[in-house]
Coordinates of C-alpha atoms in Angstrom, one line a residue:
X1 CA -8.5 25.3 -1.6
X2 CA -7.3 21.6 -2.6
X3 CA -9.3 19.9 0.2
X4 CA -12.5 18.5 -0.4
X5 CA -14.5 15.9 1.3
X6 CA -16.2 13.1 -1.1
X7 CA -19.9 12.9 -1.9
X8 CA -22.4 12.4 -4.6
X9 CA -23.4 16.0 -4.5
X10 CA -20.1 17.4 -4.5
X11 CA -17.5 18.1 -7.6
X12 CA -13.9 17.9 -6.9
X13 CA -11.9 21.1 -7.5
X14 CA -8.6 19.3 -7.9
X15 CA -8.2 15.8 -8.7
X16 CA -4.7 14.7 -8.6
X17 CA -4.2 11.0 -9.8
X18 CA -0.5 11.2 -11.1
X19 CA 2.2 10.8 -8.3
X20 CA 4.9 13.2 -8.2
X21 CA 7.9 12.7 -10.3
X22 CA 10.3 11.9 -7.5
X23 CA 10.2 10.7 -4.0
X24 CA 11.8 12.6 -1.2
X25 CA 13.9 11.8 1.9
X26 CA 13.5 8.0 2.7
X27 CA 10.4 7.4 0.5
X28 CA 11.0 4.6 -2.2
X29 CA 8.1 4.6 -4.4
X30 CA 7.1 7.7 -6.2
X31 CA 3.4 7.0 -5.9
X32 CA 3.8 7.6 -2.0
X33 CA 4.3 11.2 -2.5
X34 CA 1.1 13.5 -3.2
X35 CA -2.3 14.3 -2.3
X36 CA -4.2 11.9 0.3
X37 CA -6.8 10.4 -1.6
X38 CA -9.1 8.7 0.6
X39 CA -12.6 6.8 0.3
X40 CA -14.1 9.7 1.9
X41 CA -12.2 12.7 0.7
X42 CA -9.1 14.2 -0.5
X43 CA -6.7 16.2 1.3
X44 CA -4.2 18.3 -0.9
X45 CA -0.4 17.8 -0.3
X46 CA 0.3 21.2 1.2
X47 CA -2.9 21.5 3.4
X48 CA -2.7 22.3 6.8
X49 CA -5.1 22.6 9.9
X50 CA -4.6 26.4 9.9
X51 CA -7.5 28.4 9.7
X52 CA -10.0 25.4 9.4
X53 CA -13.5 25.2 10.9
X54 CA -14.4 22.4 13.0
X55 CA -16.8 21.2 9.9
X56 CA -13.4 21.5 7.8
X57 CA -11.6 19.5 10.4
X58 CA -13.9 16.8 10.6
X59 CA -14.1 16.3 6.7
X60 CA -10.3 16.1 7.0
X61 CA -10.7 13.3 9.4
X62 CA -12.8 11.6 7.1
X63 CA -10.3 11.7 4.4
X64 CA -7.7 10.1 6.7
X65 CA -9.8 7.6 8.1
X66 CA -8.9 4.4 6.8
X67 CA -5.5 2.3 7.5
X68 CA -6.3 2.4 11.2
X69 CA -9.7 1.0 10.9
X70 CA -8.9 -1.5 8.2
X71 CA -6.2 -3.3 10.1
X72 CA -8.4 -3.2 13.1
X73 CA -11.2 -4.9 11.4
X74 CA -9.1 -7.1 9.5
X75 CA -8.2 -8.3 12.9
X76 CA -11.3 -9.9 13.1
X77 CA -10.6 -12.5 10.2
X78 CA -11.7 -15.9 9.6
X79 CA -9.2 -17.0 12.2
X80 CA -10.1 -14.5 14.7
X81 CA -14.1 -15.4 14.5
X82 CA -12.9 -19.2 15.0
X83 CA -11.0 -18.3 17.9
X84 CA -13.4 -16.0 19.6
X85 CA -16.1 -18.8 18.9
X86 CA -13.9 -21.2 20.2
X87 CA -13.8 -19.4 23.4
X88 CA -17.3 -18.8 23.8
X89 CA -18.4 -22.2 22.8
X90 CA -15.8 -24.0 25.2
X91 CA -15.6 -21.6 28.1
X92 CA -18.5 -19.1 27.7
X93 CA -17.6 -15.4 28.4
X94 CA -15.1 -16.5 30.8
X95 CA -12.1 -15.2 28.8
X96 CA -13.6 -11.8 28.0
X97 CA -10.9 -10.4 30.1
X98 CA -8.3 -11.4 27.7
X99 CA -9.6 -8.8 25.3
X100 CA -9.7 -6.1 27.5
X101 CA -6.2 -6.8 28.6
X102 CA -5.0 -6.4 24.8
X103 CA -6.6 -3.0 24.2
X104 CA -3.4 -1.1 25.4
X105 CA -1.3 -3.6 23.4
X106 CA -3.2 -2.9 20.3
X107 CA -2.7 0.7 20.7
X108 CA 0.7 0.8 21.8
X109 CA 1.7 -1.2 19.1
X110 CA 0.0 0.5 16.2
X111 CA 0.6 3.8 17.4
X112 CA 4.3 3.1 17.1
X113 CA 3.6 2.0 13.5
X114 CA 1.7 5.0 12.8
X115 CA 4.8 7.2 13.6
X116 CA 7.1 5.1 11.7
X117 CA 5.0 5.2 8.6
X118 CA 4.1 8.9 8.6
X119 CA 7.5 10.1 9.5
X120 CA 9.7 7.7 7.2
X121 CA 7.5 7.2 4.2
X122 CA 8.7 3.4 4.0
X123 CA 7.2 0.2 4.7
X124 CA 8.2 -1.7 8.1
X125 CA 10.1 -4.3 6.1
X126 CA 12.2 -1.6 4.4
X127 CA 13.3 -0.3 7.6
X128 CA 14.2 -3.3 9.3
X129 CA 16.6 -4.3 6.2
X130 CA 17.9 -0.7 6.5
X131 CA 18.7 -0.2 10.0
X132 CA 19.4 -3.9 11.1
X133 CA 21.1 -5.5 7.9
X134 CA 19.8 -8.4 5.4
X135 CA 20.3 -11.1 8.2
X136 CA 17.7 -9.7 10.7
X137 CA 15.6 -8.4 8.0
X138 CA 15.4 -11.9 6.5
X139 CA 14.5 -13.4 9.7
X140 CA 11.5 -10.7 10.1
X141 CA 10.3 -11.0 6.5
X142 CA 10.5 -14.7 6.8
X143 CA 8.2 -14.7 9.7
X144 CA 5.8 -12.7 8.1
X145 CA 5.8 -14.6 4.6
X146 CA 5.4 -18.0 6.6
X147 CA 2.4 -16.9 9.1
X148 CA 0.5 -14.7 6.3
X149 CA 0.7 -17.3 3.8
X150 CA -0.9 -19.9 6.6
X151 CA -3.3 -17.1 7.4
X152 CA -4.8 -16.6 4.1
X153 CA -5.5 -20.0 3.9
X154 CA -7.5 -19.8 7.0
X155 CA -9.3 -17.2 5.1
X156 CA -10.2 -19.3 2.2
X157 CA -11.5 -21.7 4.6
X158 CA -13.6 -19.3 6.1
X159 CA -15.1 -18.3 2.8
X160 CA -15.7 -21.9 1.9
X161 CA -17.4 -22.4 5.5
X162 CA -19.7 -19.4 4.9
X163 CA -21.0 -19.9 1.7
X164 CA -21.2 -23.6 2.3
X165 CA -23.8 -22.9 4.8
X166 CA -25.9 -21.0 2.0
X167 CA -25.2 -24.4 -0.2
X168 CA -22.4 -23.0 -2.3
X169 CA -19.6 -25.6 -3.1
X170 CA -15.9 -25.0 -2.2
X171 CA -14.9 -25.7 -6.0
X172 CA -17.1 -22.5 -6.7
X173 CA -16.7 -20.2 -3.7
X174 CA -13.0 -20.3 -3.1
X175 CA -11.9 -19.6 -6.7
X176 CA -14.6 -16.5 -6.8
X177 CA -13.3 -15.3 -3.8
X178 CA -9.9 -15.0 -4.8
X179 CA -11.0 -13.6 -8.4
X180 CA -12.9 -10.9 -6.5
X181 CA -9.9 -10.3 -3.9
X182 CA -7.5 -9.8 -7.1
X183 CA -10.0 -7.7 -9.3
X184 CA -10.4 -4.9 -6.2
X185 CA -6.5 -4.7 -5.7
X186 CA -5.7 -4.6 -9.4
X187 CA -7.8 -1.7 -10.3
X188 CA -4.9 0.9 -10.1
X189 CA -6.9 3.1 -7.9
X190 CA -6.2 3.3 -3.9
X191 CA -9.5 5.1 -3.3
X192 CA -11.4 2.3 -5.2
X193 CA -10.1 -0.3 -3.2
X194 CA -10.4 1.7 0.3
X195 CA -14.3 2.1 -0.6
X196 CA -14.7 -1.5 -1.4
X197 CA -12.9 -2.1 2.0
X198 CA -15.4 0.4 3.6
X199 CA -18.3 -1.4 2.1
X200 CA -17.0 -4.8 3.6
X201 CA -16.4 -3.2 6.9
X202 CA -20.4 -1.7 6.9
X203 CA -21.5 -5.3 6.9
X204 CA -19.9 -5.9 10.1
X205 CA -23.3 -4.2 11.4
X206 CA -24.5 -7.6 11.5
X207 CA -22.7 -8.2 14.6
X208 CA -25.5 -6.3 16.7
X209 CA -28.6 -8.2 15.8
X210 CA -26.5 -11.4 16.1
X211 CA -25.3 -10.5 19.6
X212 CA -29.1 -9.7 20.3
X213 CA -30.7 -12.4 18.8
X214 CA -29.0 -15.1 21.2
X215 CA -30.2 -13.4 24.1
X216 CA -26.9 -12.5 25.9
X217 CA -26.6 -12.3 29.8
X218 CA -25.2 -8.8 31.1
X219 CA -24.5 -10.0 34.3
X220 CA -22.8 -13.3 32.9
X221 CA -20.7 -11.1 30.2
X222 CA -19.4 -8.7 33.1
X223 CA -18.2 -11.7 35.1
X224 CA -15.8 -12.5 32.3
X225 CA -14.0 -9.3 32.7
X226 CA -12.6 -10.7 36.0
X227 CA -9.6 -12.6 35.1
X228 CA -9.9 -16.5 35.4
X229 CA -8.7 -19.8 34.1
X230 CA -12.0 -21.8 33.4
X231 CA -10.7 -25.6 33.9
X232 CA -7.3 -24.8 35.6
X233 CA -4.2 -23.2 33.8
X234 CA -3.3 -26.2 31.4
X235 CA -1.8 -26.3 27.7
X236 CA -4.9 -26.4 26.0
X237 CA -6.3 -23.2 27.5
X238 CA -2.9 -21.5 27.2
X239 CA -3.0 -22.3 23.6
X240 CA -6.4 -20.7 23.2
X241 CA -5.2 -17.6 25.0
X242 CA -2.1 -17.4 23.0
X243 CA -4.3 -17.9 19.9
X244 CA -6.6 -14.9 21.1
X245 CA -3.4 -12.6 21.5
X246 CA -2.2 -13.9 18.0
X247 CA -5.3 -13.0 16.0
X248 CA -6.0 -9.8 18.1
X249 CA -2.4 -8.3 18.0
X250 CA -0.8 -10.0 14.7
X251 CA 2.4 -9.2 13.3
X252 CA 1.2 -8.7 9.7
X253 CA -0.8 -5.6 11.4
X254 CA 2.6 -4.0 11.8
X255 CA 3.7 -4.2 8.1
X256 CA 0.0 -3.6 6.6
X257 CA -0.6 -0.4 8.7
X258 CA 2.7 1.2 8.3
X259 CA 2.9 0.5 4.4
X260 CA -0.7 1.5 4.2
X261 CA -0.2 4.7 5.8
X262 CA 2.7 5.4 3.3
X263 CA 0.5 4.4 0.4
X264 CA -2.2 6.7 1.5
X265 CA 0.4 9.6 1.7
X266 CA -0.3 10.2 5.4
X267 CA 2.6 12.7 6.6
X268 CA 3.7 13.8 10.3
X269 CA 1.0 16.7 10.2
X270 CA -1.9 14.0 10.1
X271 CA -0.6 11.7 12.7
X272 CA -3.2 13.0 15.2
X273 CA -6.1 12.2 13.0
X274 CA -4.6 8.8 12.3
X275 CA -4.4 8.2 15.8
X276 CA -8.2 8.7 16.0
X277 CA -8.8 6.4 13.1
X278 CA -6.8 3.8 15.1
X279 CA -9.0 4.3 17.9
X280 CA -12.0 3.7 16.1
X281 CA -10.8 0.7 14.6
X282 CA -9.9 -0.9 18.1
X283 CA -13.5 0.1 19.4
X284 CA -15.1 -1.8 16.1
X285 CA -12.9 -4.6 16.6
X286 CA -13.4 -5.2 20.1
X287 CA -17.3 -5.2 19.6
X288 CA -17.0 -7.7 17.0
X289 CA -14.8 -10.2 18.9
X290 CA -17.3 -9.9 22.0
X291 CA -20.2 -10.3 19.7
X292 CA -18.8 -13.5 18.3
X293 CA -17.7 -14.9 21.7
X294 CA -21.3 -14.1 22.9
X295 CA -23.0 -15.4 19.8
X296 CA -21.0 -19.0 20.6
X297 CA -21.7 -18.7 24.4
X298 CA -25.2 -18.0 24.4
X299 CA -26.7 -19.2 21.2
X300 CA -25.2 -22.7 21.8
X301 CA -25.8 -22.6 25.7
X302 CA -27.7 -25.8 26.9
X303 CA -26.9 -27.8 23.6
X304 CA -24.5 -30.6 23.3
X305 CA -22.1 -28.3 21.2
X306 CA -21.0 -26.7 24.4
X307 CA -17.3 -27.4 24.8
X308 CA -17.1 -29.3 21.7
X309 CA -16.0 -26.7 19.2
X310 CA -14.8 -27.8 15.6
X311 CA -14.8 -25.0 13.3
X312 CA -16.7 -21.9 12.6
X313 CA -19.1 -23.3 9.7
X314 CA -20.3 -25.9 12.6
X315 CA -21.2 -22.7 15.0
X316 CA -22.9 -21.4 12.1
X317 CA -24.7 -24.9 11.7
X318 CA -25.4 -25.3 15.2
X319 CA -26.9 -21.6 15.6
X320 CA -29.2 -22.7 12.7
X321 CA -30.4 -26.0 14.5
X322 CA -31.1 -24.2 17.8
X323 CA -32.1 -20.7 17.1
X324 CA -33.2 -20.6 13.6
X325 CA -31.7 -19.8 10.1
X326 CA -31.7 -16.2 10.6
X327 CA -29.2 -16.4 13.3
X328 CA -26.9 -19.1 11.4
X329 CA -27.3 -16.8 8.3
X330 CA -26.1 -13.6 10.2
X331 CA -22.6 -15.8 11.6
X332 CA -22.2 -17.0 8.1
X333 CA -22.3 -13.4 6.9
X334 CA -20.2 -12.4 9.5
X335 CA -17.7 -15.0 8.8
X336 CA -17.5 -14.3 5.1
X337 CA -17.2 -10.9 5.7
X338 CA -14.4 -11.1 8.0
X339 CA -12.5 -13.6 5.6
X340 CA -12.6 -11.3 2.8
X341 CA -11.3 -8.2 4.7
X342 CA -8.7 -10.5 6.5
X343 CA -7.6 -11.9 3.1
X344 CA -7.4 -8.7 1.5
X345 CA -5.5 -7.3 4.3
X346 CA -3.1 -9.8 5.1
X347 CA -2.3 -10.5 1.3
X348 CA -1.4 -6.7 0.9
X349 CA 0.8 -6.7 3.9
X350 CA 2.8 -9.3 2.2
X351 CA 3.1 -8.0 -1.2
X352 CA 3.9 -4.5 0.5
X353 CA 6.7 -6.2 2.4
X354 CA 7.8 -8.1 -0.9
X355 CA 8.3 -4.5 -2.4
X356 CA 10.0 -3.2 0.3
X357 CA 12.3 -6.5 0.4
X358 CA 13.1 -6.4 -3.5
X359 CA 13.1 -2.6 -4.1
X360 CA 10.2 -2.5 -6.6
X361 CA 7.1 -0.4 -7.1
X362 CA 4.4 -1.4 -4.3
X363 CA 1.3 0.9 -4.4
X364 CA -2.3 0.4 -5.0
X365 CA -2.0 3.8 -7.0
X366 CA -0.1 1.7 -9.7
X367 CA -1.7 -0.1 -12.5
X368 CA -0.6 -4.0 -13.3
X369 CA 1.6 -2.8 -16.0
X370 CA 3.3 -0.3 -13.8
X371 CA 4.1 -2.5 -10.9
X372 CA 4.0 -6.1 -12.2
X373 CA 5.9 -7.8 -9.1
X374 CA 3.7 -6.3 -6.6
X375 CA 0.6 -7.7 -8.1
X376 CA 2.1 -11.0 -9.7
X377 CA 2.9 -11.4 -5.9
X378 CA -0.3 -10.9 -4.6
X379 CA -2.0 -13.2 -7.5
X380 CA 0.4 -15.9 -6.6
X381 CA -0.4 -15.6 -2.9
X382 CA -4.0 -15.8 -3.3
X383 CA -3.7 -18.8 -5.9
X384 CA -1.3 -21.1 -3.5
X385 CA -3.4 -20.3 -0.6
X386 CA -6.6 -21.2 -2.4
X387 CA -5.4 -24.2 -3.6
X388 CA -4.2 -25.5 -0.2
X389 CA -7.8 -24.7 1.4
X390 CA -8.9 -27.8 -0.5
X391 CA -6.8 -29.9 2.1
X392 CA -9.1 -32.4 4.4
X393 CA -11.5 -30.5 6.7
X394 CA -10.0 -31.9 10.0
X395 CA -7.0 -30.6 9.0
X396 CA -7.8 -27.2 8.2
X397 CA -10.1 -26.7 11.2
X398 CA -7.1 -27.2 13.6
X399 CA -4.8 -25.3 11.1
X400 CA -7.1 -22.3 11.9
X401 CA -6.2 -22.3 15.8
X402 CA -2.6 -22.9 15.0
X403 CA -2.0 -20.0 12.8
X404 CA -3.3 -17.9 15.3
X405 CA -1.1 -19.4 18.0
X406 CA 2.0 -19.3 15.7
X407 CA 1.3 -15.3 15.4
X408 CA 1.1 -14.9 19.2
X409 CA 4.5 -16.7 19.8
X410 CA 6.1 -14.7 17.0
X411 CA 4.7 -11.3 18.1
X412 CA 7.3 -10.7 20.8
X413 CA 10.0 -10.6 18.1
X414 CA 7.9 -8.6 15.9
X415 CA 7.4 -6.0 18.6
X416 CA 11.2 -6.0 19.8
X417 CA 11.9 -4.6 16.1
X418 CA 9.3 -2.0 16.4
X419 CA 10.4 -0.8 19.9
X420 CA 14.2 -0.5 18.3
X421 CA 12.8 1.5 15.4
X422 CA 10.8 3.7 17.4
X423 CA 14.0 4.5 19.4
X424 CA 16.0 5.4 16.6
X425 CA 16.6 9.1 16.4
X426 CA 18.1 8.9 12.9
X427 CA 14.9 7.6 11.6
X428 CA 12.2 9.1 13.7
X429 CA 13.9 12.5 15.1
X430 CA 11.6 14.2 17.2
X431 CA 9.0 11.3 17.0
X432 CA 11.0 8.8 19.1
X433 CA 9.4 7.0 22.0
X434 CA 9.3 8.9 25.4
X435 CA 10.3 7.2 28.4
X436 CA 6.9 6.4 29.2
X437 CA 6.2 4.7 25.8
X438 CA 9.0 2.7 26.2
X439 CA 8.3 1.3 29.5
X440 CA 4.7 0.3 28.5
X441 CA 6.0 -1.6 25.4
X442 CA 8.7 -3.1 27.5
X443 CA 6.0 -4.6 29.6
X444 CA 4.0 -5.7 26.6
X445 CA 6.9 -7.5 25.1
X446 CA 8.0 -9.3 28.4
X447 CA 4.3 -10.3 28.8
X448 CA 4.1 -11.7 25.8
X449 CA 7.4 -13.7 26.1
X450 CA 6.1 -15.0 29.3
X451 CA 2.9 -16.2 27.7
X452 CA 4.7 -18.1 25.0
X453 CA 7.1 -19.6 27.8
X454 CA 4.2 -20.6 29.7
X455 CA 2.9 -22.4 26.5
X456 CA 6.1 -24.1 25.9
X457 CA 6.5 -25.5 29.2
X458 CA 2.7 -26.8 29.4
X459 CA 3.4 -28.6 26.0
X460 CA 6.9 -30.2 27.2
X461 CA 5.1 -30.9 30.7
X462 CA 1.2 -31.4 30.5
X463 CA 1.1 -32.5 34.2
X464 CA 1.8 -28.9 35.3
X465 CA -0.3 -27.8 37.9
X466 CA -2.3 -24.4 37.6
X467 CA -0.4 -23.2 40.7
X468 CA 3.0 -24.1 39.0
X469 CA 2.3 -22.0 36.3
X470 CA 1.1 -19.3 38.5
X471 CA 4.3 -19.4 40.3
X472 CA 6.0 -19.2 37.2
X473 CA 4.2 -16.1 36.2
X474 CA 5.0 -14.7 39.5
X475 CA 8.8 -15.3 39.1
X476 CA 8.6 -13.9 35.5
X477 CA 7.1 -10.6 36.7
X478 CA 9.9 -10.3 39.4
X479 CA 12.5 -10.9 36.6
X480 CA 11.0 -8.5 34.3
X481 CA 11.1 -5.8 37.0
X482 CA 14.8 -6.6 37.8
X483 CA 15.5 -6.5 34.0
X484 CA 13.7 -3.2 33.4
X485 CA 15.8 -1.7 36.5
X486 CA 19.1 -3.0 34.9
X487 CA 17.9 -1.3 31.6
X488 CA 17.2 2.0 33.1
X489 CA 20.7 1.9 34.8
X490 CA 22.3 1.0 31.7
X491 CA 20.4 4.0 29.9
X492 CA 21.6 6.5 32.5
X493 CA 25.2 5.5 32.3
X494 CA 25.0 5.8 28.6
X495 CA 23.8 9.2 28.8
X496 CA 26.3 10.1 31.5
X497 CA 29.2 9.0 28.9
X498 CA 27.5 10.9 26.2
X499 CA 27.6 13.8 28.4
X500 CA 31.2 13.3 29.2
X501 CA 32.4 12.9 25.4
X502 CA 30.3 16.1 24.5
X503 CA 32.0 18.0 27.6
X504 CA 35.5 17.0 26.3
X505 CA 34.8 17.8 22.6
X506 CA 34.1 21.3 23.9
X507 CA 37.1 22.0 25.7
X508 CA 37.2 20.0 29.0
X509 CA 33.7 21.2 30.6
X510 CA 32.0 19.9 33.5
X511 CA 29.7 17.0 32.5
X512 CA 27.1 18.1 34.9
X513 CA 26.9 21.4 33.1
X514 CA 26.5 19.7 29.7
X515 CA 23.4 17.7 31.2
X516 CA 22.2 20.9 32.9
X517 CA 22.3 22.6 29.4
X518 CA 20.4 19.8 28.0
X519 CA 17.7 19.8 30.0
X520 CA 17.0 23.7 30.4
X521 CA 13.6 24.3 31.9
X522 CA 11.3 25.8 29.4
X523 CA 7.6 26.4 30.0
X524 CA 5.1 23.8 29.0
X525 CA 3.4 26.2 26.1
X526 CA 7.4 26.8 25.0
X527 CA 8.0 23.3 24.9
X528 CA 4.9 22.4 22.8
X529 CA 5.3 25.0 20.3
X530 CA 8.8 23.9 19.8
X531 CA 8.2 20.4 19.6
X532 CA 4.9 20.8 17.3
X533 CA 7.0 23.0 14.8
X534 CA 9.7 20.4 14.7
X535 CA 7.6 17.7 14.5
X536 CA 5.2 18.4 11.7
X537 CA 8.0 19.2 9.3
X538 CA 10.5 16.3 10.0
X539 CA 10.8 13.4 7.8
X540 CA 13.5 10.7 8.0
X541 CA 16.1 11.3 5.8
X542 CA 17.4 9.0 2.7
X543 CA 18.1 5.8 4.7
X544 CA 21.4 5.1 2.7
X545 CA 22.8 8.4 4.2
X546 CA 22.3 7.1 7.8
X547 CA 25.0 5.4 9.5
X548 CA 23.4 1.9 10.9
X549 CA 23.0 1.5 14.7
X550 CA 25.3 -0.8 16.2
X551 CA 24.3 -3.6 18.6
X552 CA 25.8 -3.5 21.9
X553 CA 27.2 -7.1 23.1
X554 CA 24.1 -7.2 25.7
X555 CA 21.5 -6.5 22.8
X556 CA 22.9 -8.6 20.2
X557 CA 22.9 -11.8 22.7
X558 CA 19.3 -10.9 24.0
X559 CA 18.2 -10.7 20.2
X560 CA 20.0 -14.1 19.3
X561 CA 18.4 -15.8 22.6
X562 CA 15.0 -14.6 21.6
X563 CA 15.3 -15.7 17.9
X564 CA 16.4 -19.2 19.0
X565 CA 13.8 -19.6 21.8
X566 CA 11.2 -18.4 19.5
X567 CA 12.2 -21.1 16.9
X568 CA 11.8 -23.7 19.4
X569 CA 8.3 -22.2 20.4
X570 CA 7.0 -22.5 16.9
X571 CA 8.2 -26.0 16.5
X572 CA 6.3 -26.9 20.1
X573 CA 3.0 -25.0 18.7
X574 CA 3.3 -27.6 15.6
X575 CA 3.7 -30.6 18.1
X576 CA 0.4 -29.1 20.0
X577 CA -1.6 -29.0 16.9
X578 CA -0.1 -32.2 15.6
X579 CA -1.3 -33.8 19.0
X580 CA -4.6 -32.3 18.4
X581 CA -4.9 -33.9 14.9
X582 CA -4.1 -37.3 15.8
X583 CA -6.1 -37.2 19.0

């Protein structure tokens, strides 16, 4: 039996370190084919769940665990810590409701990525270029490279602040972190890298004593679950809400998790376990976000720091002054840990996408000599970000929040591409989105667009009242419902035309007979059996053999309008940050 679970007392019966000689289907890199070699065990390439005991299935789940957990914990990076601390220090627990609303957004977005990675066997950037062409691919990857580069700068800012709390100067802490991050990735072992990340994730346990030591109020925290806008719905609060969205559901997550699933060699038969992995990650990231918010809200309550957030390092110092060195040290450790995990994940998301874009090897299974472009890109990214992190402190503090806001503004565009890919039958076959999944995804995209539009309006017209913005959201919801109805009608019309074409090809049959034939009733058990048999073995064919989907004039116009608006929104976020810097 090829499967085994890792452990000190167990010896492996089969160790597969060399990848298969040639990729299959759409897979680009031969290192992406073979056994699943995870931090907590190995699953043979041809292993299945058939005949396994519950204990063996659990060990298989442990072997799968990784991409979902890492991408979610990477969410609580330096920017995340700063953003949640801002919410807690300036508004108490009043914005906890934003986290609750983001749980379905997290799952829906990342679950679509899970299917794309496992079924297609290629990264997100590769699919966008292959299915939408160089023009849209360049836009998508360009967004990613810009935001990711800025994000990694914030991670080094977090490292310098955290280690600065313990007296280590930036001139030592930042270069040391950069060398460590590169050394972990460049070892040529996926398992070693994943085990290192699991070690960092384990340090997140400090969030529990941290939250306990600030003496949180359960009733006060529970009140935060009810949506409210403390101080009124203005551009400052909207910028913070968009930042919370951007740090909790960031575009880099889509690229990282899909590529990491591919790199771990997870195939369709393990999607069910990867979904569990994702839920584990969501639970951890939500607990961490609430703990950070509570640490700032309750730990600094009654001090002059309330309402005056500057940066995460200052929060650690204020906690030290108010509650003692232990609380301050725990917050600094959490910030350092978050920064290292975030820098690693965001950096890999970028270089995975670089490999997809230029068609070069991009896997943690390769050594430096075997994939020089992949590792050189990662090293340059770390080096540039580390250098920029030596900019003046007041600029860096505002840059941290600005990056999260940019991520939130650009998220609708990334989600649109994601939804289009998950409706592409040539790519996903039986794994395409269901009608229910598309409805939920559509609601998410439109909600993000409305939030971005509101931030734009509040930046242009700072005198807008809370009532005006609430009216805007109400109208936006109505427009979304009408637009959804139009899309459903257009889809039904398209299906009817397809039925008419099929009827004509079969010799002039009645289109109603074709639609009836396609919807032949089957029992639930029959449908499930057929679906599972088809799904577990279905993989995306070689992408160059697939005909590229054509954009309808309506879809093309909508995409161009979205891109144009987002370009304006990005500029306006920059204006808002510049205004904050200049006072």
